[in-house]
PDB file of N, CA and C in Angstrom:
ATOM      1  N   UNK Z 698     -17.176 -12.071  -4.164  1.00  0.00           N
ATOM      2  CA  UNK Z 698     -16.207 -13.077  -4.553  1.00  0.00           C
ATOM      3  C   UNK Z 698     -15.323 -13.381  -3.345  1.00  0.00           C
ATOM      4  N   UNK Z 699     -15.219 -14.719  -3.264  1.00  0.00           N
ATOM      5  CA  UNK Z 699     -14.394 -14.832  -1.735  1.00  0.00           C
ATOM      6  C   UNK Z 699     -13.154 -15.175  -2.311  1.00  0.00           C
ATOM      7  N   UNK Z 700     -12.055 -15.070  -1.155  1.00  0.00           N
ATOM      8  CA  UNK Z 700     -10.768 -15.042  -1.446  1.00  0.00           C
ATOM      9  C   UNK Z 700     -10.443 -15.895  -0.593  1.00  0.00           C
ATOM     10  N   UNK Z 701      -9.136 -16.787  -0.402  1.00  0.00           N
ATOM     11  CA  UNK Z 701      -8.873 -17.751   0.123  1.00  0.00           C
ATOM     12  C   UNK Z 701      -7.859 -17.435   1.032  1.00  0.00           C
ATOM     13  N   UNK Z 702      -7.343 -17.991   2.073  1.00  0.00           N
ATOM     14  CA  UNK Z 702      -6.482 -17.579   2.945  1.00  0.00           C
ATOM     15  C   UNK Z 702      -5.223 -17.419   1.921  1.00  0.00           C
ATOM     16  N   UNK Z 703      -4.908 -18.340   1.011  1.00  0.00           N
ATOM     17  CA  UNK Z 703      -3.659 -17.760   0.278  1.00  0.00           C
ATOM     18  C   UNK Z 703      -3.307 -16.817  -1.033  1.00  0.00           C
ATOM     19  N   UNK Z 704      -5.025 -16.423  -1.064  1.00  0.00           N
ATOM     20  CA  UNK Z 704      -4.991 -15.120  -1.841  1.00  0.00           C
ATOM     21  C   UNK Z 704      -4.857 -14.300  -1.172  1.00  0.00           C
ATOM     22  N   UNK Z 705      -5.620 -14.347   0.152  1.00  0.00           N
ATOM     23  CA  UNK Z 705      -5.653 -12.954   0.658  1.00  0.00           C
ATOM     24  C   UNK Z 705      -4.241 -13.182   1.636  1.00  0.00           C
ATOM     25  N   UNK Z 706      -3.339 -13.821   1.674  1.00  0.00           N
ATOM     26  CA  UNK Z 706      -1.850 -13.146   1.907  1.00  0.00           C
ATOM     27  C   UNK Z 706      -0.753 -12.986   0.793  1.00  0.00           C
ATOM     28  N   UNK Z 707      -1.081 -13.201  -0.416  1.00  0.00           N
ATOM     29  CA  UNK Z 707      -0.752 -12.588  -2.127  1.00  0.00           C
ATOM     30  C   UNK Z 707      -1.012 -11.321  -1.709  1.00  0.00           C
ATOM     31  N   UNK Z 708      -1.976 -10.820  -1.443  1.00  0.00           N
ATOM     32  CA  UNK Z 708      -2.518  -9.628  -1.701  1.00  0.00           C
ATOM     33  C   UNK Z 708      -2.177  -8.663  -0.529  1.00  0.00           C
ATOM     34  N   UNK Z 709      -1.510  -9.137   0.522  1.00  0.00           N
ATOM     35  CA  UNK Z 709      -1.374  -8.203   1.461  1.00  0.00           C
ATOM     36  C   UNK Z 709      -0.050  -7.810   1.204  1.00  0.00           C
ATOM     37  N   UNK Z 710       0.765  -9.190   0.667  1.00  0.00           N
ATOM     38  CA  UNK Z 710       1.974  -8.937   0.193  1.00  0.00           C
ATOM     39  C   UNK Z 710       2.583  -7.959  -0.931  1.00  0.00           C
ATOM     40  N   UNK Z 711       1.376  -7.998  -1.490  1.00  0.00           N
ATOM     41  CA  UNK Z 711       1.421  -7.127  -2.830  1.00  0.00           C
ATOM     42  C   UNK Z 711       0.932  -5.166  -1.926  1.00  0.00           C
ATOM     43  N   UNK Z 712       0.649  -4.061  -3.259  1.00  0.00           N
ATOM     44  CA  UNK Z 712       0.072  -2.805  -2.923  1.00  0.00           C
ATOM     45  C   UNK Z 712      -1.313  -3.714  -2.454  1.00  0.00           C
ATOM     46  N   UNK Z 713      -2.142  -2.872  -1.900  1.00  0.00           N
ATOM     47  CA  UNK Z 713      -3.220  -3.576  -1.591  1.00  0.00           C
ATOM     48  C   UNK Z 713      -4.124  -2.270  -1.202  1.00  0.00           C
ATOM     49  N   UNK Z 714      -3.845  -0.950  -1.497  1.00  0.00           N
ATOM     50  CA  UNK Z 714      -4.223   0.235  -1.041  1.00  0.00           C
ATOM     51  C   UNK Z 714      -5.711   0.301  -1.788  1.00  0.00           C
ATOM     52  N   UNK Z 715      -5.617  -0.203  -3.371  1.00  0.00           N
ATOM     53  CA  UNK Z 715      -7.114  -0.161  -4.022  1.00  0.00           C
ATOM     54  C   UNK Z 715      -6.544  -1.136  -5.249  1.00  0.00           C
ATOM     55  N   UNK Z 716      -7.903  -1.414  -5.559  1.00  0.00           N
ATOM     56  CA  UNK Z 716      -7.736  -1.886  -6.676  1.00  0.00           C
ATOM     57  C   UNK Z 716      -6.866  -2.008  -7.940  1.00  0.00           C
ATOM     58  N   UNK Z 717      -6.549  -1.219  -8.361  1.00  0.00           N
ATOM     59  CA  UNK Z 717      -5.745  -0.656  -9.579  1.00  0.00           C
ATOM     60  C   UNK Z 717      -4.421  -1.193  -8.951  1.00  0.00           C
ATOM     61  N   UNK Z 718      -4.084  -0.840  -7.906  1.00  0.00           N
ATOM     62  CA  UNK Z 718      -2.794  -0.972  -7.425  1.00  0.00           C
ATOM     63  C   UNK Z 718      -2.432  -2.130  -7.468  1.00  0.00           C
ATOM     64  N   UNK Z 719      -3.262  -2.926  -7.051  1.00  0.00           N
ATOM     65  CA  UNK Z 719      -3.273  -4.426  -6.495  1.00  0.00           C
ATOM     66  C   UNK Z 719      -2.744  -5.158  -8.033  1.00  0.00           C
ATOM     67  N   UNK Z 720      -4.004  -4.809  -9.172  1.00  0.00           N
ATOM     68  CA  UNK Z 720      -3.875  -5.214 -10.545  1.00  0.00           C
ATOM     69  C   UNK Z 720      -2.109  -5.003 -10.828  1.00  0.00           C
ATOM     70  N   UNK Z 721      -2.132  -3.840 -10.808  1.00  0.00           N
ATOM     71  CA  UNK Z 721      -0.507  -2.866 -11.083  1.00  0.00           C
ATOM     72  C   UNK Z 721       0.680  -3.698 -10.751  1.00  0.00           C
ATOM     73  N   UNK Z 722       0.462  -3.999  -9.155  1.00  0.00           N
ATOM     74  CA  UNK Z 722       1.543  -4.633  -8.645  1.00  0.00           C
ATOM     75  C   UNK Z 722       1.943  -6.457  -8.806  1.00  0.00           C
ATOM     76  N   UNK Z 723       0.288  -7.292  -8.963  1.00  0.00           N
ATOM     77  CA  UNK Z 723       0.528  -8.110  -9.701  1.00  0.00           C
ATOM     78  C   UNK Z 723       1.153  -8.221 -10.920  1.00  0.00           C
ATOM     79  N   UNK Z 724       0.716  -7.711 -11.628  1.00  0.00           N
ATOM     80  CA  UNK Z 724       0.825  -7.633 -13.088  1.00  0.00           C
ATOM     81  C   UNK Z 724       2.546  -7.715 -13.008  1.00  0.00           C
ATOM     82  N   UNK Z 725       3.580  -6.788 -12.577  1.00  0.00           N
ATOM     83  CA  UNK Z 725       4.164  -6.289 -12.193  1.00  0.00           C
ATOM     84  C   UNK Z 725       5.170  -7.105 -12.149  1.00  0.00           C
ATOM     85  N   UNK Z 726       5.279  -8.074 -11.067  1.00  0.00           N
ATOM     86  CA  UNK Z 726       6.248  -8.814 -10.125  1.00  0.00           C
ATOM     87  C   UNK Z 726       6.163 -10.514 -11.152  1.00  0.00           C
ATOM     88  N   UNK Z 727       4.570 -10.276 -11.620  1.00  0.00           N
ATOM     89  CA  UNK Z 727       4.535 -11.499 -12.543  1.00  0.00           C
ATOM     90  C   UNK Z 727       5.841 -12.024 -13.712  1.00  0.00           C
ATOM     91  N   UNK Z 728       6.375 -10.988 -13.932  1.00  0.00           N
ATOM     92  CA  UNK Z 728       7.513 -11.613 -15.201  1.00  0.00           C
ATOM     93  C   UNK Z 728       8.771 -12.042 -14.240  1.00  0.00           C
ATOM     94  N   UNK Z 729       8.939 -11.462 -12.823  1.00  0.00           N
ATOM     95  CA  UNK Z 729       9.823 -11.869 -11.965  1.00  0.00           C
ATOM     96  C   UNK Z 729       9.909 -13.596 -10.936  1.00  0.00           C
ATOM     97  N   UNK Z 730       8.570 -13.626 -11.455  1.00  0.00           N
ATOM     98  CA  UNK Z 730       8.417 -15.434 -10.542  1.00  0.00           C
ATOM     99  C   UNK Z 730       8.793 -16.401 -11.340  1.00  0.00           C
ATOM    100  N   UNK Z 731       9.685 -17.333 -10.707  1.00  0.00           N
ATOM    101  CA  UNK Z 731       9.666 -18.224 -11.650  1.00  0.00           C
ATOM    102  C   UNK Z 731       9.068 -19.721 -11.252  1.00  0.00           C
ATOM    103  N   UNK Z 732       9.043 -19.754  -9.551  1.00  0.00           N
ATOM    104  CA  UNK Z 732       7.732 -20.424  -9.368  1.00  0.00           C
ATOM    105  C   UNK Z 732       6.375 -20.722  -9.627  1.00  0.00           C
ATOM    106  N   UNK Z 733       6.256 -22.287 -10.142  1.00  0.00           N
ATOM    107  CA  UNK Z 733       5.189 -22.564 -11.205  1.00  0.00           C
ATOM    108  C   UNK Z 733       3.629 -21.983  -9.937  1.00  0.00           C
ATOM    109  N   UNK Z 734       3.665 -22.796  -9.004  1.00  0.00           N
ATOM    110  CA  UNK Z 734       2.790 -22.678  -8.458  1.00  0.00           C
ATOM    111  C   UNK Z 734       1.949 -21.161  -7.806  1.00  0.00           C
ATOM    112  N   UNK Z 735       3.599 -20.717  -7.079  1.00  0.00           N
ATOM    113  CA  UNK Z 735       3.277 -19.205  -7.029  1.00  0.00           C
ATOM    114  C   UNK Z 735       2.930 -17.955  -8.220  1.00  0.00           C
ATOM    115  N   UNK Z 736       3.272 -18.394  -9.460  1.00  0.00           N
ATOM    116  CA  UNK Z 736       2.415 -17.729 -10.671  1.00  0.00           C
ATOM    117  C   UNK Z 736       1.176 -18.012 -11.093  1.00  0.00           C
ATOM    118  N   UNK Z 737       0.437 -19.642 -10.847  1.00  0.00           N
ATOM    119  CA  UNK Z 737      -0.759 -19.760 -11.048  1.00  0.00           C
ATOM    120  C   UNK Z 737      -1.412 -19.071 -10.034  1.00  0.00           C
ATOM    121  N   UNK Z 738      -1.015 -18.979  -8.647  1.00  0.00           N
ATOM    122  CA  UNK Z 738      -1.766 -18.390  -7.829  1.00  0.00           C
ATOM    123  C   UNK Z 738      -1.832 -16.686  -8.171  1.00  0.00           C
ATOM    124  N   UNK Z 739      -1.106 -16.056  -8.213  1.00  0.00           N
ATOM    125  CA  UNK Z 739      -0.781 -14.786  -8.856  1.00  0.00           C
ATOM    126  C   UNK Z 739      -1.904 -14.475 -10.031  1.00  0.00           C
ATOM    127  N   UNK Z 740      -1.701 -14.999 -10.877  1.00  0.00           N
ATOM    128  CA  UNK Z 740      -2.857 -15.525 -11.985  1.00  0.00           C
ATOM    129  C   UNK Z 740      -4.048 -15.518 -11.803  1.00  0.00           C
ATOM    130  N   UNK Z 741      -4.725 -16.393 -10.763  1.00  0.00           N
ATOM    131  CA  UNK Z 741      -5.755 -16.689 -10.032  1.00  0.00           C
ATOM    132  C   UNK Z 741      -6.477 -15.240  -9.424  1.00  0.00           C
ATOM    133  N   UNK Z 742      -5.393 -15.075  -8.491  1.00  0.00           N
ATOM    134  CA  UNK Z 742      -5.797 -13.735  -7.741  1.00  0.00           C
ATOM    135  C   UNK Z 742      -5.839 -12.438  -8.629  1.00  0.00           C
ATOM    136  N   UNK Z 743      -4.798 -12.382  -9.665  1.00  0.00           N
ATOM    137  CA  UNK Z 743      -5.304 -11.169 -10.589  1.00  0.00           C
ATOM    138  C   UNK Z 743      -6.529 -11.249 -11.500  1.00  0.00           C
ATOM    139  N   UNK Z 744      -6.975 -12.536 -12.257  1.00  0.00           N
ATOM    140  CA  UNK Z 744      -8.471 -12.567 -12.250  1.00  0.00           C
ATOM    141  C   UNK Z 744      -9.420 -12.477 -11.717  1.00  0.00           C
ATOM    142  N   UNK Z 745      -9.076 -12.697 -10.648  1.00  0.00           N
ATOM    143  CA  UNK Z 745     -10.590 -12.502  -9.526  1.00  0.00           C
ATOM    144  C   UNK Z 745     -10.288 -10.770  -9.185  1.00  0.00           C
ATOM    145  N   UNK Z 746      -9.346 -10.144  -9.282  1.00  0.00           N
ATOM    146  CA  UNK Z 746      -9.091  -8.413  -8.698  1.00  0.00           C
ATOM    147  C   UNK Z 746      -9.573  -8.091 -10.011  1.00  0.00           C
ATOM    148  N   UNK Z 747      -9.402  -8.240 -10.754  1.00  0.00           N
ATOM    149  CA  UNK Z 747     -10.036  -7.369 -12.568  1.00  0.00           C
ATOM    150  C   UNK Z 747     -11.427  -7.332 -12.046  1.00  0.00           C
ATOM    151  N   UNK Z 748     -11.765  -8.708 -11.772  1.00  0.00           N
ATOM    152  CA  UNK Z 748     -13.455  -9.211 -12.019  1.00  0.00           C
ATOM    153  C   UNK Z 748     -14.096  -8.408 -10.715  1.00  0.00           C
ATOM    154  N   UNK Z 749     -13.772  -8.227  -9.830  1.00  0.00           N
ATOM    155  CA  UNK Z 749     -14.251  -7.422  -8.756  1.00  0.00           C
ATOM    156  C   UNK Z 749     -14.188  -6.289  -9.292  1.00  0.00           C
ATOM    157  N   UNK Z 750     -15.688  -4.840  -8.680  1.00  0.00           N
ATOM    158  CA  UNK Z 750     -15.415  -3.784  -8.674  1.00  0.00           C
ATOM    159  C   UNK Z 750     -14.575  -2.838  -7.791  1.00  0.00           C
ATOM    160  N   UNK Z 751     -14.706  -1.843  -7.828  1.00  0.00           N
ATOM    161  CA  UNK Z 751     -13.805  -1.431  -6.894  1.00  0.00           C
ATOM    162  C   UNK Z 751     -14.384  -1.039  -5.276  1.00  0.00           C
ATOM    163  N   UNK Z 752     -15.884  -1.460  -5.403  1.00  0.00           N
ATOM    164  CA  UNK Z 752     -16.306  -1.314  -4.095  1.00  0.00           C
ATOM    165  C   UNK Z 752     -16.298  -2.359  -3.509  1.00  0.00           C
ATOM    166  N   UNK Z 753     -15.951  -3.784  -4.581  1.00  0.00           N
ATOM    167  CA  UNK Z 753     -15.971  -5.087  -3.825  1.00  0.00           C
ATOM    168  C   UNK Z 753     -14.602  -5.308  -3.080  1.00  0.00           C
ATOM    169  N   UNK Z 754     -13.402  -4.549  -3.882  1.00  0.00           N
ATOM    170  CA  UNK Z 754     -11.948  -4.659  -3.392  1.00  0.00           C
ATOM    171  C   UNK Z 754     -11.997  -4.008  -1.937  1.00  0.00           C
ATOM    172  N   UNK Z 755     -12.624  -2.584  -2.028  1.00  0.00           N
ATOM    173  CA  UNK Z 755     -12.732  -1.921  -0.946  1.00  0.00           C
ATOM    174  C   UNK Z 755     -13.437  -2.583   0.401  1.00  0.00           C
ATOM    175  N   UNK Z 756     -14.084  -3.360   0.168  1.00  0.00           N
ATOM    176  CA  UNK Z 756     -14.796  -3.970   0.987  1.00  0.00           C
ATOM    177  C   UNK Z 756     -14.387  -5.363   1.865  1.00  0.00           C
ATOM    178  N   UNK Z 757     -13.008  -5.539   1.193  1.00  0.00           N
ATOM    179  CA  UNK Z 757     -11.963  -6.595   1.711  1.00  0.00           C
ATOM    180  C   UNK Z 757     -11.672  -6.030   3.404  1.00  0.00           C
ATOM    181  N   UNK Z 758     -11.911  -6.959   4.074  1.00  0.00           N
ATOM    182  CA  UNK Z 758     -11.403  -6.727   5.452  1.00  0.00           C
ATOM    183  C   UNK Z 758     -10.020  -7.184   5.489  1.00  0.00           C
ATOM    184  N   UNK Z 759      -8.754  -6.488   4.675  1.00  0.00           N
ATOM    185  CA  UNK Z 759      -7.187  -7.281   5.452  1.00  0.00           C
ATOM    186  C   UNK Z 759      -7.011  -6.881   7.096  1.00  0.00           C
ATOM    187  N   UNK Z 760      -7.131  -6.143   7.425  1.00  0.00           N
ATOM    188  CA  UNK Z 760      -6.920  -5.780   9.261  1.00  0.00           C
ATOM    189  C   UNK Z 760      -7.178  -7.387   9.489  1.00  0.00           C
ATOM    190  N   UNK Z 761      -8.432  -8.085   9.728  1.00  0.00           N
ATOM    191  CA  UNK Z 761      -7.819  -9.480  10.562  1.00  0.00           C
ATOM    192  C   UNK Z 761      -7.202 -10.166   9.920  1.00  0.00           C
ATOM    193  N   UNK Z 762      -6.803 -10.308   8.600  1.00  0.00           N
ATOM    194  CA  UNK Z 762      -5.539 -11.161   8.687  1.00  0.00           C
ATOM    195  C   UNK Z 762      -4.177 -10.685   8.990  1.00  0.00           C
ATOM    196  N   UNK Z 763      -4.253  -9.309   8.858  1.00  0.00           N
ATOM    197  CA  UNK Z 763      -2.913  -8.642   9.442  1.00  0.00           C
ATOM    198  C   UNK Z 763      -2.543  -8.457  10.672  1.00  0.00           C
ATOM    199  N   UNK Z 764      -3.928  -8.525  11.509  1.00  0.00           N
ATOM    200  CA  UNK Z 764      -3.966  -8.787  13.039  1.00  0.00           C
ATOM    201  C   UNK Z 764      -3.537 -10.500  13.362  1.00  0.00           C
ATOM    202  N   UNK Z 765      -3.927 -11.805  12.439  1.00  0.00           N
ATOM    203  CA  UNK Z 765      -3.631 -12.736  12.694  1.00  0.00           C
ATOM    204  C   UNK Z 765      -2.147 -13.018  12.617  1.00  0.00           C
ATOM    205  N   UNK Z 766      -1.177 -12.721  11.648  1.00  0.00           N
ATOM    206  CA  UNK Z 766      -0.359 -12.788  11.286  1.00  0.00           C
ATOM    207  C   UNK Z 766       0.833 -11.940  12.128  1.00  0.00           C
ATOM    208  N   UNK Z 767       0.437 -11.064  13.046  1.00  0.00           N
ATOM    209  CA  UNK Z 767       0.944  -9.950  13.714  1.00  0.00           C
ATOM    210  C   UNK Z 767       0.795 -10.884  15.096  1.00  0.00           C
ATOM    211  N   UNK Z 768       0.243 -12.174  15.594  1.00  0.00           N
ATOM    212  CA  UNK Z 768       0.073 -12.865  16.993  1.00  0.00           C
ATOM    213  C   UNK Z 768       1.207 -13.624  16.496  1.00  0.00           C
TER     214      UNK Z 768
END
């Protein structure tokens, strides 16, 4: 399942250590947004983290976007 450049900086922003966490910490921060757009995306990205296993989460390369974002 591919992730989009603005999921995958949701997700770096969020725990991002494994799976569960990721779910956890979405889930989480969700009753705190009150931005429409930034909750559909939230939304978005926590359906696609359920629907992945946990070897597909694991298999996320964040290092280059954390290396991009770090230039």
């Amino acid at each position: 399942m591919r992730l989009t450049v603005e999921e995958m900086s949701l997700l770096q922003a969020m725990e991002h250590t494994c799976r569960r966490m990721a779910i956890f910490d979405i889930k989480a921060s969700l009753p705190d947004i009150e931005d429409r757009e930034l909750r559909e995306l939230c939304e978005k990205v926590l359906t696609k983290v359920e629907n992945m296993t946990d070897a597909d989460f694991a298999a996320i390369d964040f290092s280059e976007d954390e290396e991009k974002n770090n230039e």
